[in-house]
PDB file of C-alpha atoms in Angstrom:
ATOM      1  CA  UNK A   1      78.151 274.482  71.795  1.00 97.00           C
ATOM      2  CA  UNK A   2      77.723 271.431  74.455  1.00 98.00           C
ATOM      3  CA  UNK A   3      77.917 267.767  73.139  1.00 98.00           C
ATOM      4  CA  UNK A   4      76.765 263.995  74.542  1.00 98.00           C
ATOM      5  CA  UNK A   5      77.496 260.884  72.180  1.00 98.00           C
ATOM      6  CA  UNK A   6      76.279 257.492  74.002  1.00 98.00           C
ATOM      7  CA  UNK A   7      79.278 256.117  72.019  1.00 98.00           C
ATOM      8  CA  UNK A   8      81.611 253.039  72.957  1.00 98.00           C
ATOM      9  CA  UNK A   9      85.798 253.327  72.385  1.00 98.00           C
ATOM     10  CA  UNK A  10      85.139 254.657  68.279  1.00 98.00           C
ATOM     11  CA  UNK A  11      83.481 257.268  70.231  1.00 98.00           C
ATOM     12  CA  UNK A  12      86.738 258.214  72.795  1.00 98.00           C
ATOM     13  CA  UNK A  13      89.759 258.254  69.831  1.00 98.00           C
ATOM     14  CA  UNK A  14      87.307 261.032  68.266  1.00 98.00           C
ATOM     15  CA  UNK A  15      86.795 262.933  71.364  1.00 98.00           C
ATOM     16  CA  UNK A  16      90.559 262.711  73.059  1.00 98.00           C
ATOM     17  CA  UNK A  17      91.362 265.607  71.827  1.00 97.00           C
ATOM     18  CA  UNK A  18      88.774 266.976  70.168  1.00 97.00           C
ATOM     19  CA  UNK A  19      87.666 269.857  73.457  1.00 97.00           C
ATOM     20  CA  UNK A  20      91.447 270.949  72.825  1.00 95.00           C
ATOM     21  CA  UNK A  21      91.411 271.480  69.226  1.00 95.00           C
ATOM     22  CA  UNK A  22      87.621 273.274  69.602  1.00 96.00           C
ATOM     23  CA  UNK A  23      90.346 275.611  72.255  1.00 95.00           C
ATOM     24  CA  UNK A  24      93.094 276.141  69.592  1.00 93.00           C
ATOM     25  CA  UNK A  25      90.290 277.363  67.749  1.00 94.00           C
ATOM     26  CA  UNK A  26      88.556 279.845  69.437  1.00 94.00           C
ATOM     27  CA  UNK A  27      85.073 277.791  70.071  1.00 96.00           C
ATOM     28  CA  UNK A  28      84.073 276.371  73.786  1.00 97.00           C
ATOM     29  CA  UNK A  29      82.870 273.163  72.746  1.00 98.00           C
ATOM     30  CA  UNK A  30      81.540 270.787  75.953  1.00 98.00           C
ATOM     31  CA  UNK A  31      81.757 267.349  75.371  1.00 98.00           C
ATOM     32  CA  UNK A  32      80.427 264.424  77.125  1.00 98.00           C
ATOM     33  CA  UNK A  33      80.804 260.791  75.664  1.00 98.00           C
ATOM     34  CA  UNK A  34      79.254 257.964  77.555  1.00 98.00           C
ATOM     35  CA  UNK A  35      81.340 255.030  77.077  1.00 98.00           C
ATOM     36  CA  UNK A  36      80.878 251.274  77.758  1.00 98.00           C
ATOM     37  CA  UNK A  37      83.766 248.969  74.970  1.00 97.00           C
ATOM     38  CA  UNK A  38      82.248 247.270  72.687  1.00 97.00           C
ATOM     39  CA  UNK A  39      78.769 248.625  72.500  1.00 98.00           C
ATOM     40  CA  UNK A  40      76.085 248.338  69.966  1.00 98.00           C
ATOM     41  CA  UNK A  41      72.629 249.849  69.458  1.00 98.00           C
ATOM     42  CA  UNK A  42      71.133 246.875  70.515  1.00 98.00           C
ATOM     43  CA  UNK A  43      72.976 246.784  73.908  1.00 98.00           C
ATOM     44  CA  UNK A  44      72.389 250.501  74.382  1.00 98.00           C
ATOM     45  CA  UNK A  45      69.032 250.098  73.406  1.00 98.00           C
ATOM     46  CA  UNK A  46      68.728 247.065  76.361  1.00 98.00           C
ATOM     47  CA  UNK A  47      70.089 249.919  78.393  1.00 98.00           C
ATOM     48  CA  UNK A  48      67.925 252.350  77.917  1.00 98.00           C
ATOM     49  CA  UNK A  49      64.893 250.988  78.885  1.00 98.00           C
ATOM     50  CA  UNK A  50      66.837 249.117  81.242  1.00 98.00           C
ATOM     51  CA  UNK A  51      67.659 252.212  82.936  1.00 98.00           C
ATOM     52  CA  UNK A  52      71.392 250.723  83.790  1.00 98.00           C
ATOM     53  CA  UNK A  53      73.903 253.256  85.108  1.00 98.00           C
ATOM     54  CA  UNK A  54      76.268 251.605  82.833  1.00 98.00           C
ATOM     55  CA  UNK A  55      78.620 253.907  81.121  1.00 98.00           C
ATOM     56  CA  UNK A  56      81.183 255.827  82.436  1.00 98.00           C
ATOM     57  CA  UNK A  57      81.331 259.728  81.665  1.00 98.00           C
ATOM     58  CA  UNK A  58      83.974 260.728  79.671  1.00 98.00           C
ATOM     59  CA  UNK A  59      84.345 264.448  80.125  1.00 98.00           C
ATOM     60  CA  UNK A  60      86.609 266.762  77.224  1.00 98.00           C
ATOM     61  CA  UNK A  61      88.741 263.576  75.887  1.00 96.00           C
ATOM     62  CA  UNK A  62      89.258 262.497  80.550  1.00 95.00           C
ATOM     63  CA  UNK A  63      89.076 259.278  82.174  1.00 93.00           C
ATOM     64  CA  UNK A  64      85.759 259.229  83.447  1.00 94.00           C
ATOM     65  CA  UNK A  65      84.904 259.702  87.996  1.00 88.00           C
ATOM     66  CA  UNK A  66      81.211 257.821  87.917  1.00 95.00           C
ATOM     67  CA  UNK A  67      78.659 256.057  85.796  1.00 98.00           C
ATOM     68  CA  UNK A  68      75.678 257.174  83.979  1.00 98.00           C
ATOM     69  CA  UNK A  69      73.294 256.136  82.923  1.00 98.00           C
ATOM     70  CA  UNK A  70      71.285 257.106  79.223  1.00 98.00           C
ATOM     71  CA  UNK A  71      68.399 258.748  80.392  1.00 98.00           C
ATOM     72  CA  UNK A  72      70.040 260.558  83.600  1.00 98.00           C
ATOM     73  CA  UNK A  73      73.049 261.746  81.060  1.00 98.00           C
ATOM     74  CA  UNK A  74      69.825 263.340  78.769  1.00 98.00           C
ATOM     75  CA  UNK A  75      68.811 265.172  81.025  1.00 97.00           C
ATOM     76  CA  UNK A  76      71.441 266.578  82.313  1.00 96.00           C
ATOM     77  CA  UNK A  77      72.118 269.750  80.367  1.00 97.00           C
ATOM     78  CA  UNK A  78      70.854 271.738  77.243  1.00 97.00           C
ATOM     79  CA  UNK A  79      72.389 269.849  74.735  1.00 98.00           C
ATOM     80  CA  UNK A  80      72.652 271.081  71.297  1.00 98.00           C
ATOM     81  CA  UNK A  81      74.189 268.313  69.143  1.00 98.00           C
ATOM     82  CA  UNK A  82      73.386 264.445  70.015  1.00 98.00           C
ATOM     83  CA  UNK A  83      75.856 261.990  68.133  1.00 98.00           C
ATOM     84  CA  UNK A  84      74.881 257.432  67.404  1.00 98.00           C
ATOM     85  CA  UNK A  85      77.140 254.942  66.250  1.00 98.00           C
ATOM     86  CA  UNK A  86      77.021 251.323  65.676  1.00 98.00           C
ATOM     87  CA  UNK A  87      79.932 248.856  67.477  1.00 98.00           C
ATOM     88  CA  UNK A  88      82.701 248.678  65.291  1.00 98.00           C
ATOM     89  CA  UNK A  89      82.582 244.860  63.951  1.00 98.00           C
ATOM     90  CA  UNK A  90      78.586 245.708  63.517  1.00 98.00           C
ATOM     91  CA  UNK A  91      79.016 249.145  61.711  1.00 98.00           C
ATOM     92  CA  UNK A  92      79.246 247.165  58.085  1.00 98.00           C
ATOM     93  CA  UNK A  93      76.096 244.965  58.295  1.00 98.00           C
ATOM     94  CA  UNK A  94      72.795 247.532  58.258  1.00 98.00           C
ATOM     95  CA  UNK A  95      70.677 245.152  59.557  1.00 98.00           C
ATOM     96  CA  UNK A  96      72.292 245.141  63.062  1.00 98.00           C
ATOM     97  CA  UNK A  97      71.166 248.967  64.142  1.00 98.00           C
ATOM     98  CA  UNK A  98      67.342 247.336  63.473  1.00 98.00           C
ATOM     99  CA  UNK A  99      65.153 248.596  64.570  1.00 98.00           C
ATOM    100  CA  UNK A 100      67.717 249.919  67.841  1.00 98.00           C
ATOM    101  CA  UNK A 101      68.903 252.510  65.320  1.00 98.00           C
ATOM    102  CA  UNK A 102      65.179 254.897  65.078  1.00 98.00           C
ATOM    103  CA  UNK A 103      63.821 253.165  69.093  1.00 98.00           C
ATOM    104  CA  UNK A 104      66.833 255.326  70.057  1.00 98.00           C
ATOM    105  CA  UNK A 105      67.035 258.420  67.536  1.00 98.00           C
ATOM    106  CA  UNK A 106      62.648 258.605  68.710  1.00 98.00           C
ATOM    107  CA  UNK A 107      63.764 258.533  72.781  1.00 98.00           C
ATOM    108  CA  UNK A 108      66.889 261.740  71.911  1.00 98.00           C
ATOM    109  CA  UNK A 109      64.473 263.890  70.220  1.00 98.00           C
ATOM    110  CA  UNK A 110      61.732 263.028  72.968  1.00 98.00           C
ATOM    111  CA  UNK A 111      62.681 264.286  75.691  1.00 98.00           C
ATOM    112  CA  UNK A 112      65.896 266.436  73.637  1.00 98.00           C
ATOM    113  CA  UNK A 113      63.533 268.054  71.145  1.00 98.00           C
ATOM    114  CA  UNK A 114      66.125 271.081  70.150  1.00 97.00           C
ATOM    115  CA  UNK A 115      69.652 268.899  69.958  1.00 98.00           C
ATOM    116  CA  UNK A 116      70.934 267.828  65.950  1.00 98.00           C
ATOM    117  CA  UNK A 117      71.343 263.879  65.884  1.00 98.00           C
ATOM    118  CA  UNK A 118      73.998 263.381  64.159  1.00 98.00           C
ATOM    119  CA  UNK A 119      75.300 259.524  62.959  1.00 98.00           C
ATOM    120  CA  UNK A 120      79.048 259.053  63.612  1.00 98.00           C
ATOM    121  CA  UNK A 121      80.786 257.058  60.724  1.00 98.00           C
ATOM    122  CA  UNK A 122      83.243 255.670  62.322  1.00 98.00           C
ATOM    123  CA  UNK A 123      86.820 252.835  60.441  1.00 98.00           C
ATOM    124  CA  UNK A 124      87.223 249.942  58.817  1.00 98.00           C
ATOM    125  CA  UNK A 125      90.205 247.908  60.981  1.00 98.00           C
ATOM    126  CA  UNK A 126      93.921 247.539  60.577  1.00 98.00           C
ATOM    127  CA  UNK A 127      95.258 245.277  57.022  1.00 97.00           C
ATOM    128  CA  UNK A 128      96.627 242.131  59.009  1.00 97.00           C
ATOM    129  CA  UNK A 129      93.531 242.956  62.349  1.00 97.00           C
ATOM    130  CA  UNK A 130      93.321 239.961  63.605  1.00 97.00           C
ATOM    131  CA  UNK A 131      89.791 240.577  65.131  1.00 97.00           C
ATOM    132  CA  UNK A 132      87.298 238.873  64.518  1.00 97.00           C
ATOM    133  CA  UNK A 133      84.861 241.717  63.504  1.00 97.00           C
ATOM    134  CA  UNK A 134      87.257 241.551  61.102  1.00 98.00           C
ATOM    135  CA  UNK A 135      86.321 238.361  59.574  1.00 98.00           C
ATOM    136  CA  UNK A 136      82.541 239.429  58.881  1.00 98.00           C
ATOM    137  CA  UNK A 137      84.329 241.487  55.930  1.00 98.00           C
ATOM    138  CA  UNK A 138      86.956 238.784  54.858  1.00 98.00           C
ATOM    139  CA  UNK A 139      89.082 240.548  56.854  1.00 98.00           C
ATOM    140  CA  UNK A 140      89.783 243.482  53.672  1.00 98.00           C
ATOM    141  CA  UNK A 141      89.940 246.823  54.861  1.00 98.00           C
ATOM    142  CA  UNK A 142      88.747 248.300  51.794  1.00 98.00           C
ATOM    143  CA  UNK A 143      85.446 245.867  51.749  1.00 98.00           C
ATOM    144  CA  UNK A 144      85.161 246.760  55.653  1.00 98.00           C
ATOM    145  CA  UNK A 145      85.337 250.550  54.582  1.00 98.00           C
ATOM    146  CA  UNK A 146      82.824 250.361  51.877  1.00 98.00           C
ATOM    147  CA  UNK A 147      79.718 248.265  54.198  1.00 98.00           C
ATOM    148  CA  UNK A 148      80.535 250.869  56.607  1.00 98.00           C
ATOM    149  CA  UNK A 149      79.930 253.842  54.449  1.00 98.00           C
ATOM    150  CA  UNK A 150      76.797 252.165  52.723  1.00 98.00           C
ATOM    151  CA  UNK A 151      75.517 251.646  56.230  1.00 98.00           C
ATOM    152  CA  UNK A 152      76.651 254.698  57.041  1.00 98.00           C
ATOM    153  CA  UNK A 153      74.041 256.297  54.317  1.00 98.00           C
ATOM    154  CA  UNK A 154      71.007 254.274  55.254  1.00 98.00           C
ATOM    155  CA  UNK A 155      71.543 254.472  58.733  1.00 98.00           C
ATOM    156  CA  UNK A 156      71.738 258.433  58.048  1.00 98.00           C
ATOM    157  CA  UNK A 157      68.166 258.884  55.872  1.00 98.00           C
ATOM    158  CA  UNK A 158      66.874 256.436  58.620  1.00 98.00           C
ATOM    159  CA  UNK A 159      67.321 259.180  60.839  1.00 98.00           C
ATOM    160  CA  UNK A 160      67.693 261.909  58.964  1.00 98.00           C
ATOM    161  CA  UNK A 161      71.086 263.033  60.969  1.00 98.00           C
ATOM    162  CA  UNK A 162      74.157 264.152  59.380  1.00 98.00           C
ATOM    163  CA  UNK A 163      76.774 262.133  59.154  1.00 98.00           C
ATOM    164  CA  UNK A 164      80.298 262.905  60.938  1.00 99.00           C
ATOM    165  CA  UNK A 165      82.696 261.357  58.441  1.00 98.00           C
ATOM    166  CA  UNK A 166      84.959 260.057  60.097  1.00 98.00           C
ATOM    167  CA  UNK A 167      85.803 256.667  58.546  1.00 98.00           C
ATOM    168  CA  UNK A 168      86.139 258.387  55.062  1.00 98.00           C
ATOM    169  CA  UNK A 169      88.146 261.375  56.246  1.00 98.00           C
ATOM    170  CA  UNK A 170      90.293 258.240  57.693  1.00 98.00           C
ATOM    171  CA  UNK A 171      90.375 255.826  54.763  1.00 98.00           C
ATOM    172  CA  UNK A 172      91.275 259.367  52.276  1.00 98.00           C
ATOM    173  CA  UNK A 173      94.780 259.774  54.548  1.00 98.00           C
ATOM    174  CA  UNK A 174      95.683 256.128  54.673  1.00 98.00           C
ATOM    175  CA  UNK A 175      95.191 255.626  50.484  1.00 98.00           C
ATOM    176  CA  UNK A 176      96.539 258.806  49.524  1.00 98.00           C
ATOM    177  CA  UNK A 177      99.063 260.515  52.518  1.00 98.00           C
ATOM    178  CA  UNK A 178     102.001 258.672  51.835  1.00 97.00           C
ATOM    179  CA  UNK A 179     103.246 259.094  55.452  1.00 97.00           C
ATOM    180  CA  UNK A 180      99.858 256.836  56.718  1.00 98.00           C
ATOM    181  CA  UNK A 181     100.087 254.837  53.630  1.00 97.00           C
ATOM    182  CA  UNK A 182     100.293 251.767  56.562  1.00 97.00           C
ATOM    183  CA  UNK A 183     100.533 249.827  53.536  1.00 94.00           C
ATOM    184  CA  UNK A 184     104.098 251.257  51.628  1.00 95.00           C
ATOM    185  CA  UNK A 185     105.759 251.117  55.643  1.00 97.00           C
ATOM    186  CA  UNK A 186     103.689 254.265  56.156  1.00 97.00           C
ATOM    187  CA  UNK A 187     102.658 254.806  59.851  1.00 98.00           C
ATOM    188  CA  UNK A 188      98.624 252.628  61.429  1.00 98.00           C
ATOM    189  CA  UNK A 189      96.787 255.147  61.673  1.00 98.00           C
ATOM    190  CA  UNK A 190      95.792 252.570  64.652  1.00 98.00           C
ATOM    191  CA  UNK A 191      96.819 252.021  67.335  1.00 98.00           C
ATOM    192  CA  UNK A 192      96.327 247.994  68.307  1.00 98.00           C
ATOM    193  CA  UNK A 193      94.808 247.219  63.933  1.00 98.00           C
ATOM    194  CA  UNK A 194      91.470 248.737  65.514  1.00 98.00           C
ATOM    195  CA  UNK A 195      91.072 251.631  67.886  1.00 98.00           C
ATOM    196  CA  UNK A 196      93.147 254.862  66.585  1.00 98.00           C
ATOM    197  CA  UNK A 197      96.235 255.948  66.856  1.00 98.00           C
ATOM    198  CA  UNK A 198      96.625 257.765  70.083  1.00 97.00           C
ATOM    199  CA  UNK A 199      98.421 260.779  68.577  1.00 96.00           C
ATOM    200  CA  UNK A 200      97.998 261.174  64.526  1.00 97.00           C
ATOM    201  CA  UNK A 201      94.473 258.490  64.435  1.00 98.00           C
ATOM    202  CA  UNK A 202      92.829 259.961  67.175  1.00 98.00           C
ATOM    203  CA  UNK A 203      94.574 263.709  65.941  1.00 97.00           C
ATOM    204  CA  UNK A 204      92.146 263.168  62.206  1.00 98.00           C
ATOM    205  CA  UNK A 205      89.409 261.871  64.120  1.00 98.00           C
ATOM    206  CA  UNK A 206      88.992 265.149  67.134  1.00 98.00           C
ATOM    207  CA  UNK A 207      89.658 267.249  63.899  1.00 97.00           C
ATOM    208  CA  UNK A 208      86.559 265.662  61.501  1.00 98.00           C
ATOM    209  CA  UNK A 209      84.317 265.796  64.264  1.00 98.00           C
ATOM    210  CA  UNK A 210      85.380 269.593  65.050  1.00 98.00           C
ATOM    211  CA  UNK A 211      84.777 270.992  61.479  1.00 98.00           C
ATOM    212  CA  UNK A 212      81.804 268.873  60.577  1.00 98.00           C
ATOM    213  CA  UNK A 213      80.487 270.658  63.871  1.00 98.00           C
ATOM    214  CA  UNK A 214      80.779 273.734  63.827  1.00 97.00           C
ATOM    215  CA  UNK A 215      81.330 273.844  59.945  1.00 97.00           C
ATOM    216  CA  UNK A 216      85.242 276.490  60.865  1.00 96.00           C
ATOM    217  CA  UNK A 217      88.042 275.479  58.645  1.00 96.00           C
ATOM    218  CA  UNK A 218      90.837 274.363  61.305  1.00 95.00           C
ATOM    219  CA  UNK A 219      93.894 276.275  62.078  1.00 91.00           C
ATOM    220  CA  UNK A 220      96.955 274.975  60.711  1.00 79.00           C
ATOM    221  CA  UNK A 221      98.899 275.187  63.885  1.00 75.00           C
ATOM    222  CA  UNK A 222     101.476 274.076  66.249  1.00 72.00           C
ATOM    223  CA  UNK A 223      99.512 270.681  68.230  1.00 77.00           C
ATOM    224  CA  UNK A 224     101.033 268.761  70.922  1.00 78.00           C
ATOM    225  CA  UNK A 225     104.958 267.379  70.174  1.00 82.00           C
ATOM    226  CA  UNK A 226     102.826 265.732  67.359  1.00 90.00           C
ATOM    227  CA  UNK A 227     105.210 266.281  64.151  1.00 92.00           C
ATOM    228  CA  UNK A 228     103.793 269.824  62.273  1.00 90.00           C
ATOM    229  CA  UNK A 229     104.462 269.225  59.153  1.00 93.00           C
ATOM    230  CA  UNK A 230     101.561 265.389  59.503  1.00 95.00           C
ATOM    231  CA  UNK A 231      99.553 267.672  61.186  1.00 95.00           C
ATOM    232  CA  UNK A 232      99.471 270.782  58.510  1.00 94.00           C
ATOM    233  CA  UNK A 233      98.771 267.792  56.208  1.00 96.00           C
ATOM    234  CA  UNK A 234      96.189 265.781  57.834  1.00 97.00           C
ATOM    235  CA  UNK A 235      94.233 269.334  59.297  1.00 96.00           C
ATOM    236  CA  UNK A 236      94.979 270.579  55.159  1.00 96.00           C
ATOM    237  CA  UNK A 237      92.969 266.650  53.944  1.00 98.00           C
ATOM    238  CA  UNK A 238      89.755 267.639  57.136  1.00 98.00           C
ATOM    239  CA  UNK A 239      89.142 271.278  55.997  1.00 97.00           C
ATOM    240  CA  UNK A 240      89.507 269.833  52.402  1.00 97.00           C
ATOM    241  CA  UNK A 241      87.096 266.521  52.662  1.00 97.00           C
ATOM    242  CA  UNK A 242      84.746 267.895  55.028  1.00 97.00           C
TER     243      UNK A 242
END
């Protein structure tokens, strides 16, 4: 399977372990990510329209080696899957998606008609985050999550694309797995209050993507040097919820 994400740092988080997870679970999944930090749908559309080669091309969770444009990326491989997403600060403000999401989806389907299009539902910020975008949601994690969930559903319906429910699963883990209940002393799934932690947060996002894109349950096995019991709990959640 060949995957291209038109994204930002939140798709970088999701891609970090995705290729490795797929390998461990018997799937050859080539993962390509177009990265500009904080890139919104509006900026994606401007970059496409102006053919700007401003994106770092990240391959299989590794750092980029060159710059690329959306147009070049769409034509570089016979993609099976293409994902789009909104910048995190605006992810729960559906008005910010328009008309850029529909325009971008139209371009993707015209240029790569055989690819399946997905919308990536991102996650809300950590409790206490000082990110200025958190103010859009009264600096309330649950409010931000519900706004993102609502916007993702509208986006999915608008462009007829399935949702990769990373935000749903992250919030479920925060609220239901004591080891990751930050409010009550557990580990945060974020490293800086908005990006995912470099261990369990990124692992969880990669697991969600793997399950959604392949339909396969993840095997319960060791991953890097992470705590095996924590990993098992995350895998169980993903296998049951996605």
